Tab-separated table of N, CA and C in Angstrom:
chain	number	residue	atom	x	y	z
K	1	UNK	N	-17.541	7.361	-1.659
K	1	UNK	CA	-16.091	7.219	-1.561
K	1	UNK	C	-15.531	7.182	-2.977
K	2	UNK	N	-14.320	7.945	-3.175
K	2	UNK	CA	-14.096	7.912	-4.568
K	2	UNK	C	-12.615	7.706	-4.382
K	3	UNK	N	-11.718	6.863	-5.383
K	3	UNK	CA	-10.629	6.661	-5.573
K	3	UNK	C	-10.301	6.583	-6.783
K	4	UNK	N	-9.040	7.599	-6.524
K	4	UNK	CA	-8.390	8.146	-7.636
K	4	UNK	C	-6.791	8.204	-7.903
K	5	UNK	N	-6.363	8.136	-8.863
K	5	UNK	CA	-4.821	8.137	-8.829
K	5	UNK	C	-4.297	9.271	-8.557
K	6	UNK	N	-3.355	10.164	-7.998
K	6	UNK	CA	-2.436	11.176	-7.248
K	6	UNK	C	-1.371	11.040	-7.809
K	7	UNK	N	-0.985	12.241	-8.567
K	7	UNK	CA	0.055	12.300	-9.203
K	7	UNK	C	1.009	13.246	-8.267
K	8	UNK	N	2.403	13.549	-8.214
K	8	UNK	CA	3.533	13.969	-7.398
K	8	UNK	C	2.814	14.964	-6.897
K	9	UNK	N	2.130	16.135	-7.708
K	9	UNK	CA	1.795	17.350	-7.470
K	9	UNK	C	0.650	17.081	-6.340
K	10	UNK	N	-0.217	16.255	-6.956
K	10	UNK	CA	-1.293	16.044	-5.563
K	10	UNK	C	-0.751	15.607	-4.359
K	11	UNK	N	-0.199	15.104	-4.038
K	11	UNK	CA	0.671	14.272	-3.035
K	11	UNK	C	1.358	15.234	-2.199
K	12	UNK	N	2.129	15.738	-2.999
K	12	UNK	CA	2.552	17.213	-2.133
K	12	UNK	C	1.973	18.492	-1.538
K	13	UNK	N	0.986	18.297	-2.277
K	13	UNK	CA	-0.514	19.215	-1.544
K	13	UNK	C	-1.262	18.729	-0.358
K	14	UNK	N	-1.639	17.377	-0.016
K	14	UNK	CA	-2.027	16.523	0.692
K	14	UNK	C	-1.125	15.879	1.289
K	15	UNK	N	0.490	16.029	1.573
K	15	UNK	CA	1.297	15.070	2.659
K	15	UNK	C	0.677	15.235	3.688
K	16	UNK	N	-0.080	16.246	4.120
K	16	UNK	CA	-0.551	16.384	5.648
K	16	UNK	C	-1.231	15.387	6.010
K	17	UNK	N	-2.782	15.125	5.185
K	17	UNK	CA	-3.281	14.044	5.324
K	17	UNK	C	-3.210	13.039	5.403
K	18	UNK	N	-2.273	12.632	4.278
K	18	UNK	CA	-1.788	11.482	3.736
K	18	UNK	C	-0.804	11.006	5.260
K	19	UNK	N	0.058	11.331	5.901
K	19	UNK	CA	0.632	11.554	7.099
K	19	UNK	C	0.042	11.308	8.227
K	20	UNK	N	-1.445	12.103	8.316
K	20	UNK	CA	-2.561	11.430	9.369
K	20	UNK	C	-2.865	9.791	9.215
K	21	UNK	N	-3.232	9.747	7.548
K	21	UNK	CA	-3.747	8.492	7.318
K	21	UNK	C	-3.060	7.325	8.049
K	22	UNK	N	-1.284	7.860	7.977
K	22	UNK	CA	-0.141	6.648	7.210
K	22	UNK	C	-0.068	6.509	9.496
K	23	UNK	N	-0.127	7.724	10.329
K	23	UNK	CA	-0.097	7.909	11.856
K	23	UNK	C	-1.398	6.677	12.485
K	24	UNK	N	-2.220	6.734	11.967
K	24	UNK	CA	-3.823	6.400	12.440
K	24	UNK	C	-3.789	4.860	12.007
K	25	UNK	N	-2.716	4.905	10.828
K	25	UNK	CA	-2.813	2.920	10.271
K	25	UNK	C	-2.074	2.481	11.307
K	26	UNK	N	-1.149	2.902	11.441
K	26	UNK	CA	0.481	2.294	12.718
K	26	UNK	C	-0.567	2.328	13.956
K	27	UNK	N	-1.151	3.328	14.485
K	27	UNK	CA	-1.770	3.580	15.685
K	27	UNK	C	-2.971	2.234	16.313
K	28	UNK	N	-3.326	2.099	14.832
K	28	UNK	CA	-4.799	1.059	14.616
K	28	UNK	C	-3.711	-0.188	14.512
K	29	UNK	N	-2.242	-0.146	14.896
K	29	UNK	CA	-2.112	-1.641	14.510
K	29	UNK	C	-1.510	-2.667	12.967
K	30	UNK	N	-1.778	-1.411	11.735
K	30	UNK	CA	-1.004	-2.000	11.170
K	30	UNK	C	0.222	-2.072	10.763
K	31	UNK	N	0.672	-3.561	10.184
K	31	UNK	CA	2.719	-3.436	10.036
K	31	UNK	C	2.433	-2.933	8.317
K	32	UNK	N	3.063	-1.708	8.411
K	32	UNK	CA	3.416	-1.141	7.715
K	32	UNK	C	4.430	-0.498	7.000
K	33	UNK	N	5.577	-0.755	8.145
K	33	UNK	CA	6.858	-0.690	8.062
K	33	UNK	C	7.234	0.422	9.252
K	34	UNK	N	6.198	0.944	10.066
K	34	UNK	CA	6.799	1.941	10.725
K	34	UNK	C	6.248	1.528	12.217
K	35	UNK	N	6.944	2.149	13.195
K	35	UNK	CA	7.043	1.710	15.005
K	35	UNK	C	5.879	2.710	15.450
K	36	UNK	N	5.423	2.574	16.493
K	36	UNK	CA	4.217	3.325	17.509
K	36	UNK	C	4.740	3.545	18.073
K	37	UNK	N	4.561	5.066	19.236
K	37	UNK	CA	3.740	5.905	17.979
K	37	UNK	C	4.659	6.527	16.923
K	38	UNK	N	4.034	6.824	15.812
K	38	UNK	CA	4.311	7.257	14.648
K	38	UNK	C	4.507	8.665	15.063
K	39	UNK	N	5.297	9.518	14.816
K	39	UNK	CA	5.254	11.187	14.761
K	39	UNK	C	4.727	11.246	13.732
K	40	UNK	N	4.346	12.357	13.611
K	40	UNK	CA	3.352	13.264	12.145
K	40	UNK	C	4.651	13.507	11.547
K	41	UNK	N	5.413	14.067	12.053
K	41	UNK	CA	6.645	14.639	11.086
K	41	UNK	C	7.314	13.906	10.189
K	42	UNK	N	7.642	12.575	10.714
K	42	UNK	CA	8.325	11.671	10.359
K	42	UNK	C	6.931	10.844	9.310
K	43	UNK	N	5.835	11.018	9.325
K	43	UNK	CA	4.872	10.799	8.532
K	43	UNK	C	4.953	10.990	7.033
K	44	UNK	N	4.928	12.315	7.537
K	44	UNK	CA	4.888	13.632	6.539
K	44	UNK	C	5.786	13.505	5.136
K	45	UNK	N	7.369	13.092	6.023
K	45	UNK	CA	8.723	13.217	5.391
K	45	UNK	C	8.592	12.107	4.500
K	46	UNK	N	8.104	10.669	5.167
K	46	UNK	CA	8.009	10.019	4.150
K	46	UNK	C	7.115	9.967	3.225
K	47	UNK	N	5.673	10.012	2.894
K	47	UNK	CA	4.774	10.745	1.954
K	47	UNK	C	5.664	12.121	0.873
K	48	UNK	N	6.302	12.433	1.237
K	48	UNK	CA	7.243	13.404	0.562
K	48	UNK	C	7.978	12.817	-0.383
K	49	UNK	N	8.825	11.477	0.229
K	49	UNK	CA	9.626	10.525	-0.391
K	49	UNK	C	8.984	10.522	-1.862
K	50	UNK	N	7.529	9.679	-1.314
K	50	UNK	CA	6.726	9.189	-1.882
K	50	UNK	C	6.452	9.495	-3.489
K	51	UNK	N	6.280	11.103	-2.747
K	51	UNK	CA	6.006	12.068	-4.340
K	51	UNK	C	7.048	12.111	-5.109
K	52	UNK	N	7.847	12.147	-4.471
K	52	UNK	CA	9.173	12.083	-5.818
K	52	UNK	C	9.334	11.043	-6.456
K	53	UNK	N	9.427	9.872	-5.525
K	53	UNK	CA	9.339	8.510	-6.487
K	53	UNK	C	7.901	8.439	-7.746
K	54	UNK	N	6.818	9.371	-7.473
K	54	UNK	CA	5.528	9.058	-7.726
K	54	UNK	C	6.218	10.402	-9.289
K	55	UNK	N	6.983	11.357	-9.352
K	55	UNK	CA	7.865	12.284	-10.071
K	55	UNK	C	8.416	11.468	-11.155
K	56	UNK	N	9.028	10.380	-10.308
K	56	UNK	CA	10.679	10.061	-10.931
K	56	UNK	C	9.756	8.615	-11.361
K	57	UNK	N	8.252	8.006	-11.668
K	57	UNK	CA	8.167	7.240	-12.437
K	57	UNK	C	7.897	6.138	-12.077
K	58	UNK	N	8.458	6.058	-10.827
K	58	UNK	CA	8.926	4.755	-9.799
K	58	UNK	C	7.734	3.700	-9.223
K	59	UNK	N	6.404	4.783	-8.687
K	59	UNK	CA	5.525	4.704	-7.757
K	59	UNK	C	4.409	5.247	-8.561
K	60	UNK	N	3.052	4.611	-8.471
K	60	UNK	CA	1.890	5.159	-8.487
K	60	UNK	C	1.494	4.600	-7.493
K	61	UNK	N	0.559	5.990	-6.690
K	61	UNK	CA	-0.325	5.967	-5.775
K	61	UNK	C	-1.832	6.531	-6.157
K	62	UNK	N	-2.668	5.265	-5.465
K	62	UNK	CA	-4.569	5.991	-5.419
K	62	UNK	C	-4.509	5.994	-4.005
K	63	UNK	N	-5.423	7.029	-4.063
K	63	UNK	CA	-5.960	7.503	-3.116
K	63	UNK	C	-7.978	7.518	-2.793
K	64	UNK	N	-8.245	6.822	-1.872
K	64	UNK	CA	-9.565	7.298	-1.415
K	64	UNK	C	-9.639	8.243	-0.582
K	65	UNK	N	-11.350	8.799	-0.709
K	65	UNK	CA	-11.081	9.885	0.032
K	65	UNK	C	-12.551	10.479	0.120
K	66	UNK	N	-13.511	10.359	1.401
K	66	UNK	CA	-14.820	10.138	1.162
K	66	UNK	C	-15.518	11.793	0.783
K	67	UNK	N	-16.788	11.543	1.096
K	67	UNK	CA	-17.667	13.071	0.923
K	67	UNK	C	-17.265	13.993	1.401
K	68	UNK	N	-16.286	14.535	2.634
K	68	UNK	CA	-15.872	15.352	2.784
K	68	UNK	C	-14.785	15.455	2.421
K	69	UNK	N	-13.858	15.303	1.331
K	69	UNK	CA	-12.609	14.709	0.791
K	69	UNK	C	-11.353	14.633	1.944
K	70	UNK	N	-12.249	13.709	2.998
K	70	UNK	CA	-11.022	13.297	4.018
K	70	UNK	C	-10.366	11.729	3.068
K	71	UNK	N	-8.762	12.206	3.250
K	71	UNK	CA	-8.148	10.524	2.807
K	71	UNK	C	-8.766	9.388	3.909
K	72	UNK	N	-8.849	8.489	3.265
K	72	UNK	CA	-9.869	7.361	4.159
K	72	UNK	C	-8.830	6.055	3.562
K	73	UNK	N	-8.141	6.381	2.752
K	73	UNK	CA	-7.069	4.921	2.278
K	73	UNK	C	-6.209	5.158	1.322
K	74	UNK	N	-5.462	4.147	0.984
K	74	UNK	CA	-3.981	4.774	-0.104
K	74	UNK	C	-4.215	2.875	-0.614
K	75	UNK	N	-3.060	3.152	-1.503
K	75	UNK	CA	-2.762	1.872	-2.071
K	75	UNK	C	-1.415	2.726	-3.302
K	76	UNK	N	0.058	1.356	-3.691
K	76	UNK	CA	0.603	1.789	-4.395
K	76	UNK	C	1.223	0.758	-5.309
K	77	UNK	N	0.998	1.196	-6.515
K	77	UNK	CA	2.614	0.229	-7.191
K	77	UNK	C	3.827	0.496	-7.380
K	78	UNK	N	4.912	-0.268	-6.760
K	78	UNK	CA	6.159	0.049	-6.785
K	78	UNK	C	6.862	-0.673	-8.350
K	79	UNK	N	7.509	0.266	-8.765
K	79	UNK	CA	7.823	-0.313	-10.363
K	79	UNK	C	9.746	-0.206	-10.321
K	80	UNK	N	10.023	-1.868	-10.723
K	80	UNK	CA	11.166	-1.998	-10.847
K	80	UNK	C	12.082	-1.112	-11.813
K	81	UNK	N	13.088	-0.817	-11.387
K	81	UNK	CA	13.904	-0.250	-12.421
K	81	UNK	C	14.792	-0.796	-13.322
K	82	UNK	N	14.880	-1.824	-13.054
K	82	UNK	CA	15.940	-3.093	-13.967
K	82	UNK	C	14.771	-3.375	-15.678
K	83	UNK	N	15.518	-3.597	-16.349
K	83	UNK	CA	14.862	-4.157	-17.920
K	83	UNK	C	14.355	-5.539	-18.070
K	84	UNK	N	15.099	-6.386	-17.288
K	84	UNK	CA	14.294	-7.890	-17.138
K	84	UNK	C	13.344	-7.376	-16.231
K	85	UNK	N	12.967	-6.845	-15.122
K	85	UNK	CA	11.644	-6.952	-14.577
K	85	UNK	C	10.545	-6.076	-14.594
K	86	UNK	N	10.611	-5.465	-15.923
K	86	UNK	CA	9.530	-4.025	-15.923
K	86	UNK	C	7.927	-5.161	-16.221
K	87	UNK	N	8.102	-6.235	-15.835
K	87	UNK	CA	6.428	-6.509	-16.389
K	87	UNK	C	6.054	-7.226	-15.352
K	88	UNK	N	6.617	-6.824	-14.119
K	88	UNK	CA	5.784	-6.930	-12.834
K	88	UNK	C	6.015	-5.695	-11.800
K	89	UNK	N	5.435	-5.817	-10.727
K	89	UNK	CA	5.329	-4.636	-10.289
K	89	UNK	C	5.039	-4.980	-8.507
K	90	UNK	N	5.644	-3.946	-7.593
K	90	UNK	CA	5.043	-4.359	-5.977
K	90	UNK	C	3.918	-3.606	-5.861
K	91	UNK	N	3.084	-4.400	-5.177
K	91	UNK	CA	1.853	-3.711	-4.534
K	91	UNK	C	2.380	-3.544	-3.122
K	92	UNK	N	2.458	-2.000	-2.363
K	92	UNK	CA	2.594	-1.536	-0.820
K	92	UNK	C	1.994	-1.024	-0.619
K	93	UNK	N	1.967	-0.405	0.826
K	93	UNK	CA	1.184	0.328	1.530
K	93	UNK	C	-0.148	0.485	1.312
K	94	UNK	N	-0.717	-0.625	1.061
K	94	UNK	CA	-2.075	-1.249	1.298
K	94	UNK	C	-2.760	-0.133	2.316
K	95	UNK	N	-3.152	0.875	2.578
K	95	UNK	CA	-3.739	1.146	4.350
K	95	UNK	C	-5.047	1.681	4.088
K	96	UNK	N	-5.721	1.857	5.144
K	96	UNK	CA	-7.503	2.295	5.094
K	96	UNK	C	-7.698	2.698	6.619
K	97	UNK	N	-7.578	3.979	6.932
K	97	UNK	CA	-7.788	4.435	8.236
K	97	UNK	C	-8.970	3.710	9.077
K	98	UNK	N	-8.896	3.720	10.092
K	98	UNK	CA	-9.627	2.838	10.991
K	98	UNK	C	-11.021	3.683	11.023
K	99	UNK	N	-11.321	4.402	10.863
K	99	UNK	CA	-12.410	4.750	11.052
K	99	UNK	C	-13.628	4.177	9.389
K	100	UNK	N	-12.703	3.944	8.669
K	100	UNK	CA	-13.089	3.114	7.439
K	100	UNK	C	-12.853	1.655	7.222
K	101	UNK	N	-12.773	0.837	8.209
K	101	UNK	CA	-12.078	-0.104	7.891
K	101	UNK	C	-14.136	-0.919	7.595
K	102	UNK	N	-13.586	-2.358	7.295
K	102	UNK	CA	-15.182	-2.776	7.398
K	102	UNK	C	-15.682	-3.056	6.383
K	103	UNK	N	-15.482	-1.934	5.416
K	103	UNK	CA	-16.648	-1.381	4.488
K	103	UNK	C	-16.410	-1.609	2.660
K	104	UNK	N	-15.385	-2.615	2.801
K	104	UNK	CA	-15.213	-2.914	1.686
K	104	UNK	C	-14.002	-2.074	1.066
K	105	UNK	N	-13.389	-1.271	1.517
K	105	UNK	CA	-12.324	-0.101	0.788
K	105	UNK	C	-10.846	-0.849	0.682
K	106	UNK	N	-10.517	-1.410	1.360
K	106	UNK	CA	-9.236	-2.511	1.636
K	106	UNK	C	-9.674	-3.058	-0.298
K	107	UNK	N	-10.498	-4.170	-0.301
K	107	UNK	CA	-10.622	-4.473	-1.329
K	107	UNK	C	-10.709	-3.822	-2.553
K	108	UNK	N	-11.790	-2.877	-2.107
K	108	UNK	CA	-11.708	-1.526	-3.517
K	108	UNK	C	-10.334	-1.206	-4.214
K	109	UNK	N	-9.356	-0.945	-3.111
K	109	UNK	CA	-7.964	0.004	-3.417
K	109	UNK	C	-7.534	-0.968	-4.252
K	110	UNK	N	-7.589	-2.473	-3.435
K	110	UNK	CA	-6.489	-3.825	-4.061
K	110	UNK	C	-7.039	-3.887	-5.514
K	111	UNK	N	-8.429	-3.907	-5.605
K	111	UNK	CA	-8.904	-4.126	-7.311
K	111	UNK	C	-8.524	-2.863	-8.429
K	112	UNK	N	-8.224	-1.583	-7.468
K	112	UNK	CA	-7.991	-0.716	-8.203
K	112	UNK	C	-6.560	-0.390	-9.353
K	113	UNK	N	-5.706	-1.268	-8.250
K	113	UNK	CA	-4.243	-1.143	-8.161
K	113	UNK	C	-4.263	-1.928	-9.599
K	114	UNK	N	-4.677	-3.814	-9.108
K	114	UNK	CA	-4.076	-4.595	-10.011
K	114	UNK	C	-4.791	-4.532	-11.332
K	115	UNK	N	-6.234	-3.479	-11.131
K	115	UNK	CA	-6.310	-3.720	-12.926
K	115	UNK	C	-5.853	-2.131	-13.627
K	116	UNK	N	-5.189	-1.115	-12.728
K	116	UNK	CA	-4.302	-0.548	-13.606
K	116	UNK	C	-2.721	-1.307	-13.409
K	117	UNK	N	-2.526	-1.723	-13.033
K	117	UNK	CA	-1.683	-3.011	-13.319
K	117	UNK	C	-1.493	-3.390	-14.744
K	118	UNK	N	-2.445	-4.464	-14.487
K	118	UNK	CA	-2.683	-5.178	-15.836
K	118	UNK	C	-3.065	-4.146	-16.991
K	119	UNK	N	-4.162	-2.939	-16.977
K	119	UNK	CA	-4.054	-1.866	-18.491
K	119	UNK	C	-2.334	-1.600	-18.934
K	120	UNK	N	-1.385	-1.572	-18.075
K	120	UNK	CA	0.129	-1.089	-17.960
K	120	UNK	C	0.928	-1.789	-18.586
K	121	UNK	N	0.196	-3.377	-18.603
K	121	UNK	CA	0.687	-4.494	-19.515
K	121	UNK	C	1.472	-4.727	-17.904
K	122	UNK	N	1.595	-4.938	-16.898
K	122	UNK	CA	2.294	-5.593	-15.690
K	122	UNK	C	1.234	-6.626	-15.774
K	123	UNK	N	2.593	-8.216	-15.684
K	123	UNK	CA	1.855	-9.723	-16.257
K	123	UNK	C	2.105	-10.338	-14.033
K	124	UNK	N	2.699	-9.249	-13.855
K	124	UNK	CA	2.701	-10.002	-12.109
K	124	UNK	C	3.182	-8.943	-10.883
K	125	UNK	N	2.507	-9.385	-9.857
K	125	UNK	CA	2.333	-7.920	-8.926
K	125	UNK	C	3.006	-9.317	-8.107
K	126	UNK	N	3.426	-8.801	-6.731
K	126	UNK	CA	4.232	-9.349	-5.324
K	126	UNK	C	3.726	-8.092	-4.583
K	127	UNK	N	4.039	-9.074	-3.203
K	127	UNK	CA	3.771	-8.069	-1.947
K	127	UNK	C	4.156	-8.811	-0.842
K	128	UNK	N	4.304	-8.300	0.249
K	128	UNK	CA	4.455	-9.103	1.852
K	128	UNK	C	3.307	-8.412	2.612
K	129	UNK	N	3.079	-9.398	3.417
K	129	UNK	CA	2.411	-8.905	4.577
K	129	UNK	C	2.366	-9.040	5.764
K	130	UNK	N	2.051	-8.974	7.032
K	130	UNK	CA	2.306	-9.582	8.259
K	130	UNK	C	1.569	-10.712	7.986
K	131	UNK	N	1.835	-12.101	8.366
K	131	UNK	CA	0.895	-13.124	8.783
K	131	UNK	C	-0.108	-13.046	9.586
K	132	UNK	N	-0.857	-13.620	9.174
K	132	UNK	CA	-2.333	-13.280	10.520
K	132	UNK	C	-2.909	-12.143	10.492
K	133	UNK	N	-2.608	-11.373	9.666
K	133	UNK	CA	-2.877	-10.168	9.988
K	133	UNK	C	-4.273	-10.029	8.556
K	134	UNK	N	-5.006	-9.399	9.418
K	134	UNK	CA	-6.481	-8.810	7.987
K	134	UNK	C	-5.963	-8.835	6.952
K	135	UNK	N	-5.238	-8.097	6.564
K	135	UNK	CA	-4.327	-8.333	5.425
K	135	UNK	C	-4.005	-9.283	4.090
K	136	UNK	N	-3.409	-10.262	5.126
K	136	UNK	CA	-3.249	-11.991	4.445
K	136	UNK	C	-4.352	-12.368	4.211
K	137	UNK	N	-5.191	-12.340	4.856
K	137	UNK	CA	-6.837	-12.717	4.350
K	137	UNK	C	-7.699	-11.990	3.092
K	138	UNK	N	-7.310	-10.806	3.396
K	138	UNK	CA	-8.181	-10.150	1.803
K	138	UNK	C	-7.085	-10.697	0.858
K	139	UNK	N	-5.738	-10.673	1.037
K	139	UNK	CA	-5.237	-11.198	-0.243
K	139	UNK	C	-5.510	-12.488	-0.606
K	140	UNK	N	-5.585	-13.152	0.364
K	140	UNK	CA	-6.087	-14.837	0.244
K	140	UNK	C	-7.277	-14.546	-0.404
K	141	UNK	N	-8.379	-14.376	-0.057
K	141	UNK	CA	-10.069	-14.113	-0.617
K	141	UNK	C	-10.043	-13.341	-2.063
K	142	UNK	N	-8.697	-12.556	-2.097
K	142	UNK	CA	-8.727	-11.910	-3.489
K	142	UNK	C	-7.992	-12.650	-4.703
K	143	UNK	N	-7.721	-13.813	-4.353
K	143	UNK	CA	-7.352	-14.624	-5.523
K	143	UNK	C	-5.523	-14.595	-5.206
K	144	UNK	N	-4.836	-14.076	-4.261
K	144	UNK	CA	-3.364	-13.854	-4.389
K	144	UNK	C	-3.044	-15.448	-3.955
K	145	UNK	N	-1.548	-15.520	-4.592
K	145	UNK	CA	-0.976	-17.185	-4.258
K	145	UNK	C	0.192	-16.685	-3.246
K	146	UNK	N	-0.220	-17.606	-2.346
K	146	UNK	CA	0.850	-17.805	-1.081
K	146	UNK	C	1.862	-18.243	-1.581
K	147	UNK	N	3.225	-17.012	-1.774
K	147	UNK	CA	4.376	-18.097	-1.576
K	147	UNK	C	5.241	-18.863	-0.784
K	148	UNK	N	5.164	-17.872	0.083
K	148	UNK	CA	6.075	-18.348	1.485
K	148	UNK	C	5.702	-17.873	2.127
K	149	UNK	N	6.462	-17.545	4.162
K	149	UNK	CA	6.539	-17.113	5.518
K	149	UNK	C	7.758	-17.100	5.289
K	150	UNK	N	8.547	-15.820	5.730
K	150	UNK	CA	9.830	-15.340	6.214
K	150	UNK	C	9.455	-15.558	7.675
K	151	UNK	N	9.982	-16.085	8.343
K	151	UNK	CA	9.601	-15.796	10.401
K	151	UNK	C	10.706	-14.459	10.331
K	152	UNK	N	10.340	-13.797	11.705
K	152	UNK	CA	10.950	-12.522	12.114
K	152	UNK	C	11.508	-11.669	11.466
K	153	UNK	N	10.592	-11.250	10.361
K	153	UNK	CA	10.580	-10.494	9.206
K	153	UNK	C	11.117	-9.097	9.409
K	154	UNK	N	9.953	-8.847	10.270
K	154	UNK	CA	9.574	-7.124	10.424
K	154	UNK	C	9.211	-6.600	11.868
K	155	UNK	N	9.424	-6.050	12.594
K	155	UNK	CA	8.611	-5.783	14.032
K	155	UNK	C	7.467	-4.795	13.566
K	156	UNK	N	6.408	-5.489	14.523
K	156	UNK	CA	5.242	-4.914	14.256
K	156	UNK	C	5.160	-3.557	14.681
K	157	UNK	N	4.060	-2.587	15.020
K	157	UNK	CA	3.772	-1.485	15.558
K	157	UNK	C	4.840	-1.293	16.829
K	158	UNK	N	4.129	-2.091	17.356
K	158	UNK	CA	4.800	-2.731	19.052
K	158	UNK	C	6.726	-3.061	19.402
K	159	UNK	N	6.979	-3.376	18.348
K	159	UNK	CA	8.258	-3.716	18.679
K	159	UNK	C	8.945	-5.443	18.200
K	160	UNK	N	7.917	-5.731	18.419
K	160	UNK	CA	7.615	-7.397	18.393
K	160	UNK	C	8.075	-8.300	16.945
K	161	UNK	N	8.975	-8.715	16.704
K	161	UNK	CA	9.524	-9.847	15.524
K	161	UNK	C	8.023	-10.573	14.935
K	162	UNK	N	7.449	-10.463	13.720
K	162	UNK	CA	6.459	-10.621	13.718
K	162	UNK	C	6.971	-11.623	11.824
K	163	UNK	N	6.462	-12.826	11.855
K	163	UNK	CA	6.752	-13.401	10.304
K	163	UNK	C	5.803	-12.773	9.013
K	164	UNK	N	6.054	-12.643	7.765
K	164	UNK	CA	5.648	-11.725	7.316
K	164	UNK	C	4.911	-13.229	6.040
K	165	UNK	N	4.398	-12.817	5.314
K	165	UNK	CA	3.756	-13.955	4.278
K	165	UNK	C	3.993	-13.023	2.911
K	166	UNK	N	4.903	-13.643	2.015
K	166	UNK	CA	4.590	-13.368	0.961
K	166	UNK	C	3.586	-14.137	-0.531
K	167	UNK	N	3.111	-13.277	-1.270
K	167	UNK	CA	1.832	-13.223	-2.064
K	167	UNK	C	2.462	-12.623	-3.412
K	168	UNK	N	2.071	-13.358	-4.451
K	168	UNK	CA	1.901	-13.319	-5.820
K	168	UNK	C	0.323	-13.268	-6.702
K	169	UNK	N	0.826	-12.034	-7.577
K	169	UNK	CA	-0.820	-12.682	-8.398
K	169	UNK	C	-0.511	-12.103	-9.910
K	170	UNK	N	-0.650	-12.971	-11.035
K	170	UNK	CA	-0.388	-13.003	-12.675
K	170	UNK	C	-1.726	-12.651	-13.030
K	171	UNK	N	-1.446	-11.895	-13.796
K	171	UNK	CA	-2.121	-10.637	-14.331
K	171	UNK	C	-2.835	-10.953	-15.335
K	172	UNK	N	-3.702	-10.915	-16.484
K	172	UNK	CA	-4.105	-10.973	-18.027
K	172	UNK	C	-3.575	-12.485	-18.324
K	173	UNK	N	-4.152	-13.414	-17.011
K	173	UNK	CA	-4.334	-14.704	-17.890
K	173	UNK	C	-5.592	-15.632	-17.665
């Protein structure tokens, strides 16, 4: 399994996949920000978004993607545009297709992210997640600090008002 960073141009070559991946995470259950079922199209469009923000500076995305270079997971940093906050950064779209889940890649992506993070000089990453969810746990086990529970954050896959947990973690200290 190899993971690598995807620059706009790759991204736009691969929305297809990337689109399966982002269909198969919602499908498997995770809150990701999008409802079940997922259309491919509406997949697609946003991975598109993606690349432009990933263009315009905004976004870096890695990508895994095993021996047959099927995408098998994503991970991204979202980078503020304001001047007081360029020295932290969001970690999203965490995902690892279900047919990979298990195997350690969830964690891989997360270690990948925050220590090009920290080379970037970013001193603090944030994120949300569903509560309860696999999720909150690798970030818990990965050293992230609980800050809070929003209740009825986000609806899950399903439809369902689901509280979300947000997570902090400081960088190069």
């Amino acid at each position: 399994m190899r993971v690598e960073r995807w620059d706009d141009g790759h991204l736009r070559d691969r929305v297809e996949d990337l689109g399966e991946l982002l269909c198969e995470t919602v499908a498997g259950g995770a809150s990701v920000g999008f409802l079940a079922p997922l259309e491919r199209a509406e997949a697609v469009a946003w991975w598109h978004e993606r690349a432009a923000a990933a263009a315009a500076g905004r976004l870096a995305v890695w990508v895994a993607a095993d021996g047959a270079d099927r995408v098998t997971g994503t991970v991204s940093l979202a980078y503020p545009d304001k001047p007081n906050s360029r020295h932290r950064a969001e970690l999203v779209k965490l995902m690892v297709h279900p047919r990979a889940r298990g195997q350690g890649l969830g964690r891989r992506l997360l270690t990948t992210a925050e220590d090009a993070a920290a080379t970037a000089g970013v001193t603090l990453l944030h994120l949300d997640t569903e509560t309860g969810s696999p999720a909150e746990h690798l970030y818990r086990t990965a050293g992230w600090t609980r800050a809070g529970v929003i209740p009825d954050y986000a609806a899950s896959p399903l439809g369902e008002l689901r509280p979300t947990t947000l997570f902090f973690k400081r960088l190069g200290r």
